[in-house]
Short mmCIF file of C-alpha atoms in Angstrom, two decimals:
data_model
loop_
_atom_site.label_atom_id
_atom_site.label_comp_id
_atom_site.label_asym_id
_atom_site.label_seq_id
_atom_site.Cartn_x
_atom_site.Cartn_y
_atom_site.Cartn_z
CA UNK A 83 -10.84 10.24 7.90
CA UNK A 84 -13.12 9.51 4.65
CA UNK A 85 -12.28 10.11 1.43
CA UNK A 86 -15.66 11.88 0.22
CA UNK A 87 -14.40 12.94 -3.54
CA UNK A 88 -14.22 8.95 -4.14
CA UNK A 89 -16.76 8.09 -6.69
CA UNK A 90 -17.58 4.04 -5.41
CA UNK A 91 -20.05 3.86 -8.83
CA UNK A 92 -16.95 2.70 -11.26
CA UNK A 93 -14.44 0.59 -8.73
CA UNK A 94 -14.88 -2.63 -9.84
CA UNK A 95 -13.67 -1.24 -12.81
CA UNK A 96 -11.37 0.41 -11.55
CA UNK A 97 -9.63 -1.93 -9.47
CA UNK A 98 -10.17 -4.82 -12.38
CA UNK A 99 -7.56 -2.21 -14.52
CA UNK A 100 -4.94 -1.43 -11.74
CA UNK A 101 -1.54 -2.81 -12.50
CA UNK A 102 -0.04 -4.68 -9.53
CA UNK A 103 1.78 -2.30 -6.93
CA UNK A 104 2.93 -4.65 -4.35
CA UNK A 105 5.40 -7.20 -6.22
CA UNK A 106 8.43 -7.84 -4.24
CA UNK A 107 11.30 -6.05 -6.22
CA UNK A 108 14.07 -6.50 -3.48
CA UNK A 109 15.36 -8.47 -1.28
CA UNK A 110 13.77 -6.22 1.08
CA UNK A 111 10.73 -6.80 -0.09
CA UNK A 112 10.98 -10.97 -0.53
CA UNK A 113 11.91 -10.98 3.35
CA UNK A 114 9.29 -8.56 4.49
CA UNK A 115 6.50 -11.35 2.58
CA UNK A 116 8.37 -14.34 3.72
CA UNK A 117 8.34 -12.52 7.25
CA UNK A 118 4.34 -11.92 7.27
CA UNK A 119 4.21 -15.64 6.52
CA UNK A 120 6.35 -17.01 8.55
CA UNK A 121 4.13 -14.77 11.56
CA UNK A 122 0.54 -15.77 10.85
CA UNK A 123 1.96 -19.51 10.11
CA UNK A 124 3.39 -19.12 13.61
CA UNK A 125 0.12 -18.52 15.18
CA UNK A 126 -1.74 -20.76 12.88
CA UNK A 127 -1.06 -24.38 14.52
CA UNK A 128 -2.06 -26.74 12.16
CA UNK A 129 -4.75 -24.47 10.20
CA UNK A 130 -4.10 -25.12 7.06
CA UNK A 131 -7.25 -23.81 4.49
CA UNK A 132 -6.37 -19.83 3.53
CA UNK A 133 -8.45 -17.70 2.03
CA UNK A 134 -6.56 -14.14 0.83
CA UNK A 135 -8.78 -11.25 -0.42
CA UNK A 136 -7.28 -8.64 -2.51
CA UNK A 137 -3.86 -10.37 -2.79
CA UNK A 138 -2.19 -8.76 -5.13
CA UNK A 139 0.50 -10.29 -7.16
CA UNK A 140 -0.22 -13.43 -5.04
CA UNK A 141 3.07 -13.41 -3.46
CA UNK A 142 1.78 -14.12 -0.16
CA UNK A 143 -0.55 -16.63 -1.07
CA UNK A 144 2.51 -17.89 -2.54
CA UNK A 145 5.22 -18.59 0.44
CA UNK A 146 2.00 -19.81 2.41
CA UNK A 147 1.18 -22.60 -0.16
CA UNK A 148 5.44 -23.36 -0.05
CA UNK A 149 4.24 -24.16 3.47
CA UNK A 150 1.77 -26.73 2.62
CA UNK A 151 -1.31 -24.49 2.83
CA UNK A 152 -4.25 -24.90 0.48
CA UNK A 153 -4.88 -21.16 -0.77
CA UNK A 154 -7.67 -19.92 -2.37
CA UNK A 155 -6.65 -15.99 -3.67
CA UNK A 156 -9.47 -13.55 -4.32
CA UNK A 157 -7.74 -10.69 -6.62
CA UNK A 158 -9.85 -8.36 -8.90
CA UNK A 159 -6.69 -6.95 -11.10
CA UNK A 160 -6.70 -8.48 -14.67
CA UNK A 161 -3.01 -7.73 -14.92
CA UNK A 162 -3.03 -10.83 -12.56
CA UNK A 163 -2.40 -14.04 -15.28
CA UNK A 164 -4.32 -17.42 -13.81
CA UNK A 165 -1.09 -19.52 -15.08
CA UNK A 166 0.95 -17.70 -12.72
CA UNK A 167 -1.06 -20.51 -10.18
CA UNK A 168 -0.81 -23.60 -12.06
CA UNK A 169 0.84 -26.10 -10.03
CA UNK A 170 1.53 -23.83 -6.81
CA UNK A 171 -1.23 -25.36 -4.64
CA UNK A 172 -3.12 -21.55 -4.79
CA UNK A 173 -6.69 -21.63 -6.87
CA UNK A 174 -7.00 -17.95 -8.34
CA UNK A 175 -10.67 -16.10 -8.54
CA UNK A 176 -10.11 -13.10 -10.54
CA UNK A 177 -12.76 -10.90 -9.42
CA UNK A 178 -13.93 -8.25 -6.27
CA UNK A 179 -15.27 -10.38 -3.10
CA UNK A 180 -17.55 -12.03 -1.80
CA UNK A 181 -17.29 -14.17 -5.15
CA UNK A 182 -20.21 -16.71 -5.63
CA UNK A 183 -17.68 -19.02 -6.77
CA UNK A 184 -16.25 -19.99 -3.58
CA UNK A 185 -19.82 -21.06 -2.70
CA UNK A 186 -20.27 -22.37 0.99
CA UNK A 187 -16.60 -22.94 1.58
CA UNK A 188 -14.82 -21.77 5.23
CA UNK A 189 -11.50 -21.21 5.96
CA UNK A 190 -9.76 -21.57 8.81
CA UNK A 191 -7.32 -18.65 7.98
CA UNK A 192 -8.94 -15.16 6.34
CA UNK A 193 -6.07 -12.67 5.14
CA UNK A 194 -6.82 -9.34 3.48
CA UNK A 195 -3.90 -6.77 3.52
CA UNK A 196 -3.67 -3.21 2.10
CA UNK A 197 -7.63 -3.84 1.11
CA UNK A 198 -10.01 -2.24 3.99
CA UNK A 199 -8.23 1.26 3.27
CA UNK A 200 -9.58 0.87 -0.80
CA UNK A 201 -13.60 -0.34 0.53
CA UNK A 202 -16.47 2.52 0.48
CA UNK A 203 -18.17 0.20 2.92
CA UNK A 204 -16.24 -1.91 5.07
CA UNK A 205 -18.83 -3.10 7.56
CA UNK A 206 -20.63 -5.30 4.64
CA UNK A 207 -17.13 -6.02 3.25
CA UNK A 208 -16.04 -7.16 7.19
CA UNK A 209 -19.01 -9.08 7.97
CA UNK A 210 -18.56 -11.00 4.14
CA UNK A 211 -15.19 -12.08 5.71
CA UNK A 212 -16.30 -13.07 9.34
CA UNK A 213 -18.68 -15.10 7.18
CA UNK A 214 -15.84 -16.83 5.85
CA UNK A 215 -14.10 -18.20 9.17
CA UNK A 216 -13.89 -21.47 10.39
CA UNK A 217 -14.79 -21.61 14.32
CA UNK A 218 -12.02 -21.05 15.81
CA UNK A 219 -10.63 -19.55 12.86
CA UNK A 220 -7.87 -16.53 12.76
CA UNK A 221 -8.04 -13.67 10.54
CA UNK A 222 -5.37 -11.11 9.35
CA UNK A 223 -6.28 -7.49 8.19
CA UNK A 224 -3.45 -5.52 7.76
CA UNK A 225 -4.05 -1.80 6.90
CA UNK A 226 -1.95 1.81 7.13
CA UNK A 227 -1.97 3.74 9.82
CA UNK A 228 -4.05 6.91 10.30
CA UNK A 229 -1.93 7.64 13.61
CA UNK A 230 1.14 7.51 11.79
CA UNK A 231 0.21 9.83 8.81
CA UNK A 232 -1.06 12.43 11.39
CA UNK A 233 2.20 12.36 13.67
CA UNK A 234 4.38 12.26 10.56
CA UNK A 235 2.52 15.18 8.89
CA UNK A 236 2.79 12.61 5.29
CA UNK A 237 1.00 14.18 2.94
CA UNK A 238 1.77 12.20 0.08
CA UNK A 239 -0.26 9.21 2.27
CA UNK A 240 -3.20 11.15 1.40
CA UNK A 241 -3.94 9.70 -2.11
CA UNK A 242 -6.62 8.11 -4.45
CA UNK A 243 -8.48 5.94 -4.19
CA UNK A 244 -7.73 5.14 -0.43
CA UNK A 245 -11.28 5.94 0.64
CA UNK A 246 -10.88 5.62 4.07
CA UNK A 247 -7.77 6.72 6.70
CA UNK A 248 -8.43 3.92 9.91
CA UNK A 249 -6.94 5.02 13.84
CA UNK A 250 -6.55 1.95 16.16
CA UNK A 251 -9.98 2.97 18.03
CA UNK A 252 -12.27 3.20 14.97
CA UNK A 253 -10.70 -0.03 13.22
CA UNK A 254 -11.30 -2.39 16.88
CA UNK A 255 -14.81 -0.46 16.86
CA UNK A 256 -15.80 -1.91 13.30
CA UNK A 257 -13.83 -5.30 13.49
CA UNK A 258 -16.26 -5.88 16.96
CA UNK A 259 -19.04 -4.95 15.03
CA UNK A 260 -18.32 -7.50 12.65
CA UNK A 261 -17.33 -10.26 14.78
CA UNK A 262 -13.72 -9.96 15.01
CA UNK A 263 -11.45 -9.07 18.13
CA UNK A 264 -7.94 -8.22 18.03
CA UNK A 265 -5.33 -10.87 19.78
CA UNK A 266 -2.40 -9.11 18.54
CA UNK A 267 -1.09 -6.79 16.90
CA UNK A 268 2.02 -5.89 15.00
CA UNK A 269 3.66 -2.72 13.65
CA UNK A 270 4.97 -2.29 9.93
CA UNK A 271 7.49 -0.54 8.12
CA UNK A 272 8.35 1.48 11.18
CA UNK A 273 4.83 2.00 11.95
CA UNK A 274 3.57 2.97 8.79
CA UNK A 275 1.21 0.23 8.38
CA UNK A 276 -0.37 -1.72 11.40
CA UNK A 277 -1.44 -5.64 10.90
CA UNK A 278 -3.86 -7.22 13.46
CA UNK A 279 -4.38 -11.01 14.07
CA UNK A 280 -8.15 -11.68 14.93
CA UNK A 281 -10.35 -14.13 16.30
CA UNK A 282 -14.22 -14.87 15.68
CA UNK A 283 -16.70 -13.30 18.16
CA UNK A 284 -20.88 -12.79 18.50
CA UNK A 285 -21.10 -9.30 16.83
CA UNK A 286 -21.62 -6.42 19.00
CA UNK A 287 -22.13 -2.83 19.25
CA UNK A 288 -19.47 -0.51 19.85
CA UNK A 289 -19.42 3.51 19.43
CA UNK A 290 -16.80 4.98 17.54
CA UNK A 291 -14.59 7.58 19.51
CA UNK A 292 -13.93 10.58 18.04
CA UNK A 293 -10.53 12.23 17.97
CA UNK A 294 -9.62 15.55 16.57
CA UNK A 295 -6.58 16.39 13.63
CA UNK A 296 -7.37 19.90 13.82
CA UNK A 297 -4.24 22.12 12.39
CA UNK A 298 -3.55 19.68 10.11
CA UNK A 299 -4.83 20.72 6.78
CA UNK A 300 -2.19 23.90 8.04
CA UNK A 301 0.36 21.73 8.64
CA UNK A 302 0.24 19.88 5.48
CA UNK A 303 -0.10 23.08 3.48
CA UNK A 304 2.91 24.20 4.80
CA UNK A 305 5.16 21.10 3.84
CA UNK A 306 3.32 21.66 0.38
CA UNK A 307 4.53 25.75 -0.01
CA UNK A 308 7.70 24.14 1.29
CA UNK A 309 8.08 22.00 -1.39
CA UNK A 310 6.90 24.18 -4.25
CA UNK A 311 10.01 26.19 -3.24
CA UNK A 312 12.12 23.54 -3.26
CA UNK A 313 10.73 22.68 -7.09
CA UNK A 314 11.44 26.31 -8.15
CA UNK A 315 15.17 26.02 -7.07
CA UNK A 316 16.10 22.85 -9.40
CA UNK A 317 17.05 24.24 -12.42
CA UNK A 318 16.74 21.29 -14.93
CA UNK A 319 14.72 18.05 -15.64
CA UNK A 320 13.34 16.22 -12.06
CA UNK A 321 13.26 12.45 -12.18
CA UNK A 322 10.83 10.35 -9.93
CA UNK A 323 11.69 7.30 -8.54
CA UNK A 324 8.61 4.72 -8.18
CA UNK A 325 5.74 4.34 -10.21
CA UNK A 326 3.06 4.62 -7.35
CA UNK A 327 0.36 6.29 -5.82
CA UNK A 328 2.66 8.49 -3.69
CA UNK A 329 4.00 9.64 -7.33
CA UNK A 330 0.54 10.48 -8.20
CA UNK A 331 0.08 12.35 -4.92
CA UNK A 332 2.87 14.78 -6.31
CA UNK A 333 1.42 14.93 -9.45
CA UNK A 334 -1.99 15.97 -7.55
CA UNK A 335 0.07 18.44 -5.18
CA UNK A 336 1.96 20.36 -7.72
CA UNK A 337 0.12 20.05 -10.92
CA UNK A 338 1.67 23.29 -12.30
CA UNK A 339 4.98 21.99 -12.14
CA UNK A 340 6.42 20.96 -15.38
CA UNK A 341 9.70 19.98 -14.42
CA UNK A 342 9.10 15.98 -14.55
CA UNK A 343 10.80 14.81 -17.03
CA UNK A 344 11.59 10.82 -16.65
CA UNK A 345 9.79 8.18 -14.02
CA UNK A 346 11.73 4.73 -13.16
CA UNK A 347 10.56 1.44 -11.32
CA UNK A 348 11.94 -1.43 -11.34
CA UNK A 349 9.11 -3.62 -11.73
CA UNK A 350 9.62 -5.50 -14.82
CA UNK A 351 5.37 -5.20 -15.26
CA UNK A 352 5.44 -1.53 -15.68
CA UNK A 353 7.65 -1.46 -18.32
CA UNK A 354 5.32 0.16 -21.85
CA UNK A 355 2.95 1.52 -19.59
CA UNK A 356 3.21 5.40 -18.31
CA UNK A 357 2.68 7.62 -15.13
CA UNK A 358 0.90 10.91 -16.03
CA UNK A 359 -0.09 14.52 -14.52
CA UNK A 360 -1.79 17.37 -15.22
CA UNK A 361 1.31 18.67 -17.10
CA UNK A 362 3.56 15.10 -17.67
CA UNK A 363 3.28 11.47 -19.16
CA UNK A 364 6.02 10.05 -18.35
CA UNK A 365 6.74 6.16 -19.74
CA UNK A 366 8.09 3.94 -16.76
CA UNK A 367 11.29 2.28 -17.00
CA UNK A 368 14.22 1.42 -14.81
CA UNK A 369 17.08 3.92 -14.22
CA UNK A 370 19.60 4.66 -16.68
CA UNK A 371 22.80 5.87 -16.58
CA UNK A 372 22.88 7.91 -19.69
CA UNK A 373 19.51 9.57 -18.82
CA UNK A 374 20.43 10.07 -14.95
CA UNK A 375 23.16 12.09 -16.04
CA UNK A 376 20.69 14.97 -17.65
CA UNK A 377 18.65 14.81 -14.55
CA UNK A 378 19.26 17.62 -12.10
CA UNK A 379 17.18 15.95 -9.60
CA UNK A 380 15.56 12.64 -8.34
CA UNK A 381 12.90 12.62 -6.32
CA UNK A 382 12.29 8.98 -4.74
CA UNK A 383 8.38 8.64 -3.64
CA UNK A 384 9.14 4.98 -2.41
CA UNK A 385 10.18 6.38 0.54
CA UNK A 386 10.05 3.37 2.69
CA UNK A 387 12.86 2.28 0.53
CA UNK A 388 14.69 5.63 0.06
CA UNK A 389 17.87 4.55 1.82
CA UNK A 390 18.86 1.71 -0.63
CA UNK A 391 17.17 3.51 -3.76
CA UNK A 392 19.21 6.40 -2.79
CA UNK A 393 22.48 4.00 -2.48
CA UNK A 394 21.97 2.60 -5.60
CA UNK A 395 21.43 5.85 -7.91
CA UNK A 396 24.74 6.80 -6.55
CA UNK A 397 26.29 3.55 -7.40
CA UNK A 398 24.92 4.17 -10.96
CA UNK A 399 27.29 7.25 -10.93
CA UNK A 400 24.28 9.72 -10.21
CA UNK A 401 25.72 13.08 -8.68
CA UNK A 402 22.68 15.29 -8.88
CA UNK A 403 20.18 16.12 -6.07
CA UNK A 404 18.45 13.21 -4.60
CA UNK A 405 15.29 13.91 -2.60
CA UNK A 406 12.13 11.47 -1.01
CA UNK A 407 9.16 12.90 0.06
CA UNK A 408 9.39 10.78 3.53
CA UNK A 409 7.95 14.06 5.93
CA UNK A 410 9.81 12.72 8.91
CA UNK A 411 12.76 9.88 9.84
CA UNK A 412 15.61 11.10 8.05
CA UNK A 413 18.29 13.55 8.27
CA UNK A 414 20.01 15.03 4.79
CA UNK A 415 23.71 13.42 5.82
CA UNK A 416 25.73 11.08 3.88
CA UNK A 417 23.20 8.54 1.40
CA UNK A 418 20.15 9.75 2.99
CA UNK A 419 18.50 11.74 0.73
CA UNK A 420 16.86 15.07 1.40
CA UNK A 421 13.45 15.45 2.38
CA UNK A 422 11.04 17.43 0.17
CA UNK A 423 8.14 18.28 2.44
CA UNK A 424 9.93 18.56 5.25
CA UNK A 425 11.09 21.87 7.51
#
């Protein structure tokens, strides 16, 4: 699935100015990083030269240099400060890749996560990384799942600027392509994301088989009408909880709607800077007990972390509705909070 309303003129830019989404807030989080290391370290050996494109916060390229790895981070986002890697054993290149900087230099471990989906052209952007690995090198793409977004019916999943949505056949049919074949594979966040550990091979041809999502735009404008019901029936302010892009999907689903009144994270970062709609701006901060108690509703839109968000709202004393737009997985018993889009 392909993303054709994304404009690929301005994404340097664009990606130079995003804030970081993907630093570890919980201890949920911390584990799921040190867990990723700890399994490509495990099937490493003694490889010990990384290279990590689109890294984020760095925290990755962070528990691998712990391990006595020498790092080299490729991150574009100038919300990203250099002295973050002074002494840590990671050299930081704040731009897009390929960056001329790294100049003739292989690795023997390649890592790009959460990136492909965000690329107007991966085969380039796949063959710059092959380019990159040592013989007898590994690599580690890790990307969301296409499979699960269609058998969950996740609508929010559909947001900018992922350009592209991969299934397993079309992802193995452009990592061959490149020069890559899968060795193993592991599933993510309950299948939400899907990472694959590859090895370097002679590029090759491969066609691309088709599958078919017809009735889906129906199904996903059904969980929409759903939800626009649900909206009508809270009658006061709606909080959401998690400054992200699934945030900014509801803003894009229901721009109408001008119940959003307050938006908490708790990323420290965010804090002075403010999530926005067609009919909100709404500054970012973490939850508060004075303001959750003029909130008739939260809605959480990190819902791979609903469970303990949901937990702790009502451990701040918050007694109002508590929704997440998860579309499938959870039941509306006990701290499990009601699903939006869902029948």
């Amino acid at each position: 699935v392909y993303n054709s309303a994304f404009d690929p003129e301005p994404a340097e830019d664009l990606y130079g100015a995003f804030l970081l989404t993907n630093t570890p807030v919980s201890e949920q989080m911390v584990k799921a990083v040190e867990g990723t290391s700890d399994w490509i370290s495990s099937r490493a050996g003694s490889k010990d030269l990384v290279l990590e494109v689109g890294g984020g916060a760095g925290a990755l390229a962070l528990a691998l240099a712990r391990r006595g790895s020498e790092v080299h981070l490729v991150e574009p986002s100038r919300a990203l400060a250099p002295d973050r890697f002074e002494g840590t054993g990671v050299t930081f290149y704040q731009s897009m890749f390929p960056n001329p900087a790294l100049g003739e230099r292989m690795f023997d471990i390649v890592i790009c996560r959460q990136v492909l989906e965000h690329v107007p052209a991966p085969a380039p952007f796949l063959n710059d990384l092959r380019s990159r690995l040592n013989e007898g090198g590994i690599a580690y793409i890790e990307i969301p799942s296409a499979e699960y977004i269609f058998e969950n019916q996740s609508i929010v999943d559909f947001h900018y600027p992922h350009v592209h949505y991969y299934g397993r056949a079309s992802v193995e049919t452009l990592f061959r392509r490149a020069g890559f074949e899968i060795l193993e594979s592991c599933v993510i966040k309950d299948g939400h994301d899907v990472g694959c550990l590859l090895c370097g091979i002679p590029p090759g041809e491969a066609q691309i088989q088709e599958t078919s999502n017809s009735g889906l735009a129906e199904v996903l404008s059904g969980a929409r009408e759903r939800a626009t019901s649900r909206l009508a029936e809270i009658s006061g302010p709606v909080a959401l909880y998690g400054a992200n892009a699934y945030s900014q999907a509801l803003f894009g689903l229901f721009p109408d709607f001008t119940g959003f009144a307050s938006m908490y994270d708790d990323t420290e970062s965010y804090v002075g800077y403010s999530a926005y709609g067609a009919t909100a701006e709404l500054p970012i901060g973490p939850p508060d007990p004075e303001q959750l108690s003029h909130v008739a509703a939260v809605i959480i839109t990190v819902y791979l972390h609903d469970e303990p968000i949901a937990r702790k709202l009502r451990a701040l004393g918050y007694e109002g509705h508590i929704y997440t737009v998860r579309s499938a997985g959870l039941a509306a018993t006990g701290a499990k909070p009601e699903r939006l889009l869902a029948p």
